[in-house]
Amino acid sequence: MRFRVRLPLLVALLLTAGCGGDDEKKGPRGPVRTVPAGQPLRVVGKEYSFTPARVSTGGSEPIRVELENRGTLAHNLKVLQDGRELGGTPTFTQGTRGGSVQLAPGKYRVVCTVGNHEQLGMVGELEVTGR
Ligand SMILES: [Cu+2]
């Protein structure tokens, strides 16, 4: 009897938790920098952040990303979709390095894959809009 009463409540709680988690994955916050199509996406990286953390651009040609490393450690900037690495910059310690990534319109996750930098905050969001 007790089981029958409590089961619907448990199901409701699980559903609620699931919805919240999907909507807002622990992603970066802050304003979105919009970059005109064809222009490189310039991002500054340091311990442990990307600036801007959220970028939006148009077009579907290869997208050029440039990371300026202003930190003291080695960093990189990789573009991921569903956990798969699509491209980005090499890992380097100083100056600016770039890379080109072919991206269809959509939302992508940006991370530094060095050590545990992603967990420490080197995450970003890249949105490619249609033309
Ligand atoms: Cu890093």
PDB file of C-alpha atoms and ligand atoms in Angstrom:
ATOM      1  CA  MET A   1       0.000   0.000   0.000  1.00  0.00           C
ATOM      2  CA  ARG A   2       2.694   2.401   1.000  1.00  0.00           C
ATOM      3  CA  PHE A   3       4.656   1.556  -2.185  1.00  0.00           C
ATOM      4  CA  ARG A   4       1.702   2.405  -4.405  1.00  0.00           C
ATOM      5  CA  VAL A   5       1.296   5.795  -2.856  1.00  0.00           C
ATOM      6  CA  ARG A   6       4.942   6.787  -3.062  1.00  0.00           C
ATOM      7  CA  LEU A   7       5.872   5.557  -6.512  1.00  0.00           C
ATOM      8  CA  PRO A   8       4.199   8.391  -8.474  1.00  0.00           C
ATOM      9  CA  LEU A   9       5.939  10.952  -6.304  1.00  0.00           C
ATOM     10  CA  LEU A  10       9.323   9.341  -6.929  1.00  0.00           C
ATOM     11  CA  VAL A  11       8.711   9.279 -10.688  1.00  0.00           C
ATOM     12  CA  ALA A  12       7.725  12.940 -10.638  1.00  0.00           C
ATOM     13  CA  LEU A  13      10.908  13.884  -8.803  1.00  0.00           C
ATOM     14  CA  LEU A  14      13.088  11.975 -11.249  1.00  0.00           C
ATOM     15  CA  LEU A  15      11.418  13.605 -14.244  1.00  0.00           C
ATOM     16  CA  THR A  16      11.875  17.051 -12.778  1.00  0.00           C
ATOM     17  CA  ALA A  17      15.555  16.459 -12.085  1.00  0.00           C
ATOM     18  CA  GLY A  18      16.094  15.138 -15.614  1.00  0.00           C
ATOM     19  CA  CYS A  19      14.576  18.180 -17.273  1.00  0.00           C
ATOM     20  CA  GLY A  20      16.648  20.670 -15.305  1.00  0.00           C
ATOM     21  CA  GLY A  21      19.883  18.865 -16.098  1.00  0.00           C
ATOM     22  CA  ASP A  22      19.295  18.818 -19.844  1.00  0.00           C
ATOM     23  CA  ASP A  23      18.380  22.453 -20.195  1.00  0.00           C
ATOM     24  CA  GLU A  24      21.396  23.906 -18.473  1.00  0.00           C
ATOM     25  CA  LYS A  25      24.441  21.701 -18.700  1.00  0.00           C
ATOM     26  CA  LYS A  26      27.193  23.164 -16.576  1.00  0.00           C
ATOM     27  CA  GLY A  27      28.251  25.517 -19.315  1.00  0.00           C
ATOM     28  CA  PRO A  28      29.834  28.916 -19.466  1.00  0.00           C
ATOM     29  CA  ARG A  29      27.894  32.025 -18.606  1.00  0.00           C
ATOM     30  CA  GLY A  30      28.202  35.593 -19.688  1.00  0.00           C
ATOM     31  CA  PRO A  31      27.447  37.616 -22.792  1.00  0.00           C
ATOM     32  CA  VAL A  32      27.708  36.090 -26.254  1.00  0.00           C
ATOM     33  CA  ARG A  33      30.280  37.732 -28.551  1.00  0.00           C
ATOM     34  CA  THR A  34      29.012  37.761 -32.129  1.00  0.00           C
ATOM     35  CA  VAL A  35      31.728  37.541 -34.770  1.00  0.00           C
ATOM     36  CA  PRO A  36      30.905  38.315 -38.429  1.00  0.00           C
ATOM     37  CA  ALA A  37      31.103  35.339 -40.801  1.00  0.00           C
ATOM     38  CA  GLY A  38      34.556  34.915 -42.289  1.00  0.00           C
ATOM     39  CA  GLN A  39      36.396  36.579 -39.436  1.00  0.00           C
ATOM     40  CA  PRO A  40      38.542  34.548 -37.051  1.00  0.00           C
ATOM     41  CA  LEU A  41      37.234  33.840 -33.588  1.00  0.00           C
ATOM     42  CA  ARG A  42      39.799  35.321 -31.236  1.00  0.00           C
ATOM     43  CA  VAL A  43      39.758  33.933 -27.740  1.00  0.00           C
ATOM     44  CA  VAL A  44      42.067  34.694 -24.850  1.00  0.00           C
ATOM     45  CA  GLY A  45      42.963  31.761 -22.631  1.00  0.00           C
ATOM     46  CA  LYS A  46      44.553  31.717 -19.191  1.00  0.00           C
ATOM     47  CA  GLU A  47      44.284  29.829 -15.910  1.00  0.00           C
ATOM     48  CA  TYR A  48      41.438  28.894 -16.021  1.00  0.00           C
ATOM     49  CA  SER A  49      39.109  30.604 -18.430  1.00  0.00           C
ATOM     50  CA  PHE A  50      38.323  31.526 -22.001  1.00  0.00           C
ATOM     51  CA  THR A  51      37.385  35.114 -22.862  1.00  0.00           C
ATOM     52  CA  PRO A  52      34.913  35.471 -24.421  1.00  0.00           C
ATOM     53  CA  ALA A  53      33.501  32.177 -23.220  1.00  0.00           C
ATOM     54  CA  ARG A  54      30.501  32.333 -25.528  1.00  0.00           C
ATOM     55  CA  VAL A  55      30.861  33.097 -29.211  1.00  0.00           C
ATOM     56  CA  SER A  56      28.418  33.115 -32.079  1.00  0.00           C
ATOM     57  CA  THR A  57      29.301  33.327 -35.761  1.00  0.00           C
ATOM     58  CA  GLY A  58      27.668  32.776 -39.124  1.00  0.00           C
ATOM     59  CA  GLY A  59      28.619  30.868 -42.202  1.00  0.00           C
ATOM     60  CA  SER A  60      29.513  27.262 -42.818  1.00  0.00           C
ATOM     61  CA  GLU A  61      32.955  27.534 -44.394  1.00  0.00           C
ATOM     62  CA  PRO A  62      35.871  26.389 -42.267  1.00  0.00           C
ATOM     63  CA  ILE A  63      35.862  28.518 -39.160  1.00  0.00           C
ATOM     64  CA  ARG A  64      39.156  29.899 -37.980  1.00  0.00           C
ATOM     65  CA  VAL A  65      39.765  29.913 -34.255  1.00  0.00           C
ATOM     66  CA  GLU A  66      42.705  31.719 -32.690  1.00  0.00           C
ATOM     67  CA  LEU A  67      43.737  31.288 -29.106  1.00  0.00           C
ATOM     68  CA  GLU A  68      45.947  33.819 -27.410  1.00  0.00           C
ATOM     69  CA  ASN A  69      47.576  32.196 -24.415  1.00  0.00           C
ATOM     70  CA  ARG A  70      48.092  34.813 -21.727  1.00  0.00           C
ATOM     71  CA  GLY A  71      48.640  32.255 -19.012  1.00  0.00           C
ATOM     72  CA  THR A  72      51.804  30.631 -17.804  1.00  0.00           C
ATOM     73  CA  LEU A  73      50.775  27.032 -18.508  1.00  0.00           C
ATOM     74  CA  ALA A  74      50.220  25.261 -21.812  1.00  0.00           C
ATOM     75  CA  HIS A  75      46.679  25.497 -23.138  1.00  0.00           C
ATOM     76  CA  ASN A  76      44.663  24.672 -26.218  1.00  0.00           C
ATOM     77  CA  LEU A  77      41.209  25.301 -27.561  1.00  0.00           C
ATOM     78  CA  LYS A  78      39.288  22.345 -28.948  1.00  0.00           C
ATOM     79  CA  VAL A  79      35.807  22.306 -30.409  1.00  0.00           C
ATOM     80  CA  LEU A  80      33.669  19.352 -29.348  1.00  0.00           C
ATOM     81  CA  GLN A  81      30.293  17.988 -30.282  1.00  0.00           C
ATOM     82  CA  ASP A  82      28.797  15.183 -28.209  1.00  0.00           C
ATOM     83  CA  GLY A  83      32.196  14.643 -26.653  1.00  0.00           C
ATOM     84  CA  ARG A  84      33.904  14.190 -30.026  1.00  0.00           C
ATOM     85  CA  GLU A  85      36.819  16.475 -30.875  1.00  0.00           C
ATOM     86  CA  LEU A  86      36.281  18.225 -34.210  1.00  0.00           C
ATOM     87  CA  GLY A  87      39.407  20.359 -34.274  1.00  0.00           C
ATOM     88  CA  GLY A  88      40.984  23.431 -32.784  1.00  0.00           C
ATOM     89  CA  THR A  89      44.397  24.754 -31.910  1.00  0.00           C
ATOM     90  CA  PRO A  90      47.506  22.834 -30.885  1.00  0.00           C
ATOM     91  CA  THR A  91      48.662  22.885 -27.279  1.00  0.00           C
ATOM     92  CA  PHE A  92      51.163  25.689 -26.694  1.00  0.00           C
ATOM     93  CA  THR A  93      52.534  27.920 -23.977  1.00  0.00           C
ATOM     94  CA  GLN A  94      52.832  31.474 -25.275  1.00  0.00           C
ATOM     95  CA  GLY A  95      51.597  33.707 -28.042  1.00  0.00           C
ATOM     96  CA  THR A  96      48.756  32.992 -30.421  1.00  0.00           C
ATOM     97  CA  ARG A  97      48.035  29.824 -32.374  1.00  0.00           C
ATOM     98  CA  GLY A  98      45.143  29.037 -34.637  1.00  0.00           C
ATOM     99  CA  GLY A  99      43.313  26.252 -36.347  1.00  0.00           C
ATOM    100  CA  SER A 100      40.453  25.772 -38.763  1.00  0.00           C
ATOM    101  CA  VAL A 101      37.374  23.696 -38.082  1.00  0.00           C
ATOM    102  CA  GLN A 102      34.629  22.732 -40.501  1.00  0.00           C
ATOM    103  CA  LEU A 103      31.388  23.262 -38.623  1.00  0.00           C
ATOM    104  CA  ALA A 104      27.781  22.939 -39.682  1.00  0.00           C
ATOM    105  CA  PRO A 105      25.281  25.285 -38.059  1.00  0.00           C
ATOM    106  CA  GLY A 106      24.739  24.209 -34.488  1.00  0.00           C
ATOM    107  CA  LYS A 107      26.012  24.542 -30.954  1.00  0.00           C
ATOM    108  CA  TYR A 108      29.399  23.290 -29.911  1.00  0.00           C
ATOM    109  CA  ARG A 109      31.325  22.970 -26.710  1.00  0.00           C
ATOM    110  CA  VAL A 110      34.760  24.536 -26.433  1.00  0.00           C
ATOM    111  CA  VAL A 111      37.295  23.200 -23.955  1.00  0.00           C
ATOM    112  CA  CYS A 112      40.969  23.153 -23.083  1.00  0.00           C
ATOM    113  CA  THR A 113      41.925  19.480 -23.040  1.00  0.00           C
ATOM    114  CA  VAL A 114      45.146  19.951 -21.044  1.00  0.00           C
ATOM    115  CA  GLY A 115      45.038  18.191 -17.676  1.00  0.00           C
ATOM    116  CA  ASN A 116      41.887  19.024 -15.759  1.00  0.00           C
ATOM    117  CA  HIS A 117      41.614  22.557 -17.160  1.00  0.00           C
ATOM    118  CA  GLU A 118      38.109  21.855 -18.430  1.00  0.00           C
ATOM    119  CA  GLN A 119      36.902  21.052 -14.913  1.00  0.00           C
ATOM    120  CA  LEU A 120      38.707  24.138 -13.613  1.00  0.00           C
ATOM    121  CA  GLY A 121      36.758  26.425 -15.927  1.00  0.00           C
ATOM    122  CA  MET A 122      38.342  26.434 -19.362  1.00  0.00           C
ATOM    123  CA  VAL A 123      35.053  25.856 -21.120  1.00  0.00           C
ATOM    124  CA  GLY A 124      33.164  27.812 -23.702  1.00  0.00           C
ATOM    125  CA  GLU A 125      30.301  27.643 -26.083  1.00  0.00           C
ATOM    126  CA  LEU A 126      30.377  28.203 -29.832  1.00  0.00           C
ATOM    127  CA  GLU A 127      27.250  28.676 -31.849  1.00  0.00           C
ATOM    128  CA  VAL A 128      27.335  28.591 -35.629  1.00  0.00           C
ATOM    129  CA  THR A 129      24.235  30.156 -37.092  1.00  0.00           C
ATOM    130  CA  GLY A 130      22.981  29.619 -40.617  1.00  0.00           C
ATOM    131  CA  ARG A 131      23.406  32.370 -43.161  1.00  0.00           C
TER     132      ARG A 131
HETATM  133 CU    CU B   1      44.321  24.907 -20.376  1.00  0.00          CU
END
